[in-house]
GROMACS .gro file of C-alpha atoms in nm:
model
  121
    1UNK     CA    1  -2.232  -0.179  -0.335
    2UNK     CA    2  -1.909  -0.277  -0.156
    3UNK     CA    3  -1.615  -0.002  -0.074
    4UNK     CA    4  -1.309  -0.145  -0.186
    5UNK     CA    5  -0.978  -0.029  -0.062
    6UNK     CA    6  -0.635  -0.141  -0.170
    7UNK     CA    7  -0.303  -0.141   0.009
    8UNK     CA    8   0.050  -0.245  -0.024
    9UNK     CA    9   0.166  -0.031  -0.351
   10UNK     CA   10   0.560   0.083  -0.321
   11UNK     CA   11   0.880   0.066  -0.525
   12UNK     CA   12   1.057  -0.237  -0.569
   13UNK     CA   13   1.343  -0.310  -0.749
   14UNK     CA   14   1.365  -0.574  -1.037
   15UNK     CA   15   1.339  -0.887  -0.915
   16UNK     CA   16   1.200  -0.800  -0.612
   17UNK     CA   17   0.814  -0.856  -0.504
   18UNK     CA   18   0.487  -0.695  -0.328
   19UNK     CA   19   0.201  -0.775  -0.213
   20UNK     CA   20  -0.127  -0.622  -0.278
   21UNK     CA   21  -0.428  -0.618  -0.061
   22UNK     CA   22  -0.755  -0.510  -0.124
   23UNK     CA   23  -0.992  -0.506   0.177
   24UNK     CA   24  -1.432  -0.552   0.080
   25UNK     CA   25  -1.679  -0.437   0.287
   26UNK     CA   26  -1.924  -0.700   0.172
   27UNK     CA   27  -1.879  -1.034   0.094
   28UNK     CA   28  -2.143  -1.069  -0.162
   29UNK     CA   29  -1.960  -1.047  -0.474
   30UNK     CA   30  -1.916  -1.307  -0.686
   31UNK     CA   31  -1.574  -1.278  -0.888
   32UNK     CA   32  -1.279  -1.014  -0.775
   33UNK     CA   33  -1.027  -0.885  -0.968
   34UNK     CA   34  -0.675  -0.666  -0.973
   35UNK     CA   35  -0.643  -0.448  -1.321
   36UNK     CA   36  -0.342  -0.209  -1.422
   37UNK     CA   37  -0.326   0.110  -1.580
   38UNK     CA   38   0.048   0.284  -1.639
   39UNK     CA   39   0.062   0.611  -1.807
   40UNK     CA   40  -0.044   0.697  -2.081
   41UNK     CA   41  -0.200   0.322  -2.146
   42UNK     CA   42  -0.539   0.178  -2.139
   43UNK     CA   43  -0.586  -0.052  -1.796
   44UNK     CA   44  -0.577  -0.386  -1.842
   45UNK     CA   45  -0.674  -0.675  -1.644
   46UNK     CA   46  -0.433  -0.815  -1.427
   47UNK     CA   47  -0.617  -1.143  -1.207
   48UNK     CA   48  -0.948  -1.273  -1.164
   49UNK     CA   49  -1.095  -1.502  -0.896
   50UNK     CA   50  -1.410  -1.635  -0.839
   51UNK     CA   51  -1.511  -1.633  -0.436
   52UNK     CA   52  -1.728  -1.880  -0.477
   53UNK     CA   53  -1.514  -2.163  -0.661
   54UNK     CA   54  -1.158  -2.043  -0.570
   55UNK     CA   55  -1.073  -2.065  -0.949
   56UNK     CA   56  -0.858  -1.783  -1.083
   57UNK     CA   57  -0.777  -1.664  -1.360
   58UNK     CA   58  -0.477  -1.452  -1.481
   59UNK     CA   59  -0.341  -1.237  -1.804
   60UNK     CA   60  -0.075  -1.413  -2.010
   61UNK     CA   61   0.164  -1.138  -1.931
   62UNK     CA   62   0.166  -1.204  -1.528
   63UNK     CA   63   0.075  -1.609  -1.546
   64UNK     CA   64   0.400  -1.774  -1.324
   65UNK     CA   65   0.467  -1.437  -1.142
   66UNK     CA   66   0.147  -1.323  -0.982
   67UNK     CA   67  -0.107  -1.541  -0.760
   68UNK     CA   68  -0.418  -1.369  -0.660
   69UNK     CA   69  -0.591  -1.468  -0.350
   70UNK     CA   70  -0.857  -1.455  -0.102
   71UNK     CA   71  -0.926  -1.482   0.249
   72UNK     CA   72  -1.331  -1.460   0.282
   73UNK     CA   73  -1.274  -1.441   0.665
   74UNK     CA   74  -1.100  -1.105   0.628
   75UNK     CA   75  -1.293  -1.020   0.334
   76UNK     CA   76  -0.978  -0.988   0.130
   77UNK     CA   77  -0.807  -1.021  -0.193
   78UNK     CA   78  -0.501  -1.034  -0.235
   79UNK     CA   79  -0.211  -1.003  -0.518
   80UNK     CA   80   0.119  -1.143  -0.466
   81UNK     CA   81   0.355  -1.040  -0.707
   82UNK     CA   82   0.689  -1.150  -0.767
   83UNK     CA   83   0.975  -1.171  -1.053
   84UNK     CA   84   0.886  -0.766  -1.096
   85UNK     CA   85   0.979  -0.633  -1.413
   86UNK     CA   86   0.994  -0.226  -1.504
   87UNK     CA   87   0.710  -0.299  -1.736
   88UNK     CA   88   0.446  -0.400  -1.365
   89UNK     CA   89   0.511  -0.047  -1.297
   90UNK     CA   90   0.159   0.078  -1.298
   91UNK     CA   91  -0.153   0.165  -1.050
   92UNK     CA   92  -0.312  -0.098  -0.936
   93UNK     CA   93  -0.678  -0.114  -0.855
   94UNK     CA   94  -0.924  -0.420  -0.738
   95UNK     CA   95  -1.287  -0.420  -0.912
   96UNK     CA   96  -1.573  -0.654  -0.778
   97UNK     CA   97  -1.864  -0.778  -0.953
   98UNK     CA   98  -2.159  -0.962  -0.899
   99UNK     CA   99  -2.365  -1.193  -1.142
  100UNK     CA  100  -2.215  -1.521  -1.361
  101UNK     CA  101  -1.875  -1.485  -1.526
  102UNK     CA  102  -1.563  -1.429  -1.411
  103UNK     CA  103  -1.264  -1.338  -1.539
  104UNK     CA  104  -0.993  -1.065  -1.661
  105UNK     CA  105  -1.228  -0.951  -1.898
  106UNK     CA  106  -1.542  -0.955  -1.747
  107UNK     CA  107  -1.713  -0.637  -1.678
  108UNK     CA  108  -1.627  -0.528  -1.331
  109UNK     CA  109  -1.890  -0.259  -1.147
  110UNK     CA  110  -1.712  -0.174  -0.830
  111UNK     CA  111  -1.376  -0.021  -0.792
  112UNK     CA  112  -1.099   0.028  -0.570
  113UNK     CA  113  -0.891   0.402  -0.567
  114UNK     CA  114  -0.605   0.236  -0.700
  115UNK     CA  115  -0.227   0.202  -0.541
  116UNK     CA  116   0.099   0.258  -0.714
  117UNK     CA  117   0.359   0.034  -0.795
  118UNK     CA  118   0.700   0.125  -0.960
  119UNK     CA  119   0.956  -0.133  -1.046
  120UNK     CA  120   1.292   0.006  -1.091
  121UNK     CA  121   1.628  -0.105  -1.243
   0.00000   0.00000   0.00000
């Protein structure tokens, strides 16, 4: 089991973009992913990639604004979101899994703490 820890939460304004990092300590997982949860709403998957392929895989709701990324020398995923809306206002957290399937709603066994992101207007 990996420890997963993410970086780069802040406010923004509308319009404006961040850039989300999420830092493995293993690189044997087979498909990362960034999810959301805002208050007082179920979390939701954000991005997918697989680290083997490279393919990735995103919600409807952030396809065209987000790219999610990884650098395997670094061990890192990363989310780079722009065109920020008050709705992307949320805590974000990366989840890692290993075994076939990857996607935003695959089953995800290792977590992240989460950082905070809040869009204003």
């Amino acid at each position: 089991q990996g420890n997963l820890v993410e970086s780069g939460g802040g406010s923004v304004q509308v319009g404006g973009s961040l850039r989300l990092s999420c830092t493995v300590s293993t690189n044997t997982y087979n498909c990362m992913g960034w999810f959301r949860q805002a208050p007082g709403k179920e979390r939701e998957g954000v991005a997918a990639i697989s680290t083997r392929g490279g393919s990735s895989y995103y919600a409807d709701f952030v396809r065209g604004r987000f790219i999610i990324s990884q650098d395997k020398t670094e061990n890192a995923v990363y989310l780079q979101m722009n065109s920020l809306r008050p709705e992307d206002t949320a805590m974000y957290y990366c989840a890692a899994k290993w075994g076939a399937g990857c996607s935003t709603e695959a089953v995800f066994s290792d977590w992240g703490q989460g950082t905070m992101v809040t869009v204003s207007s």
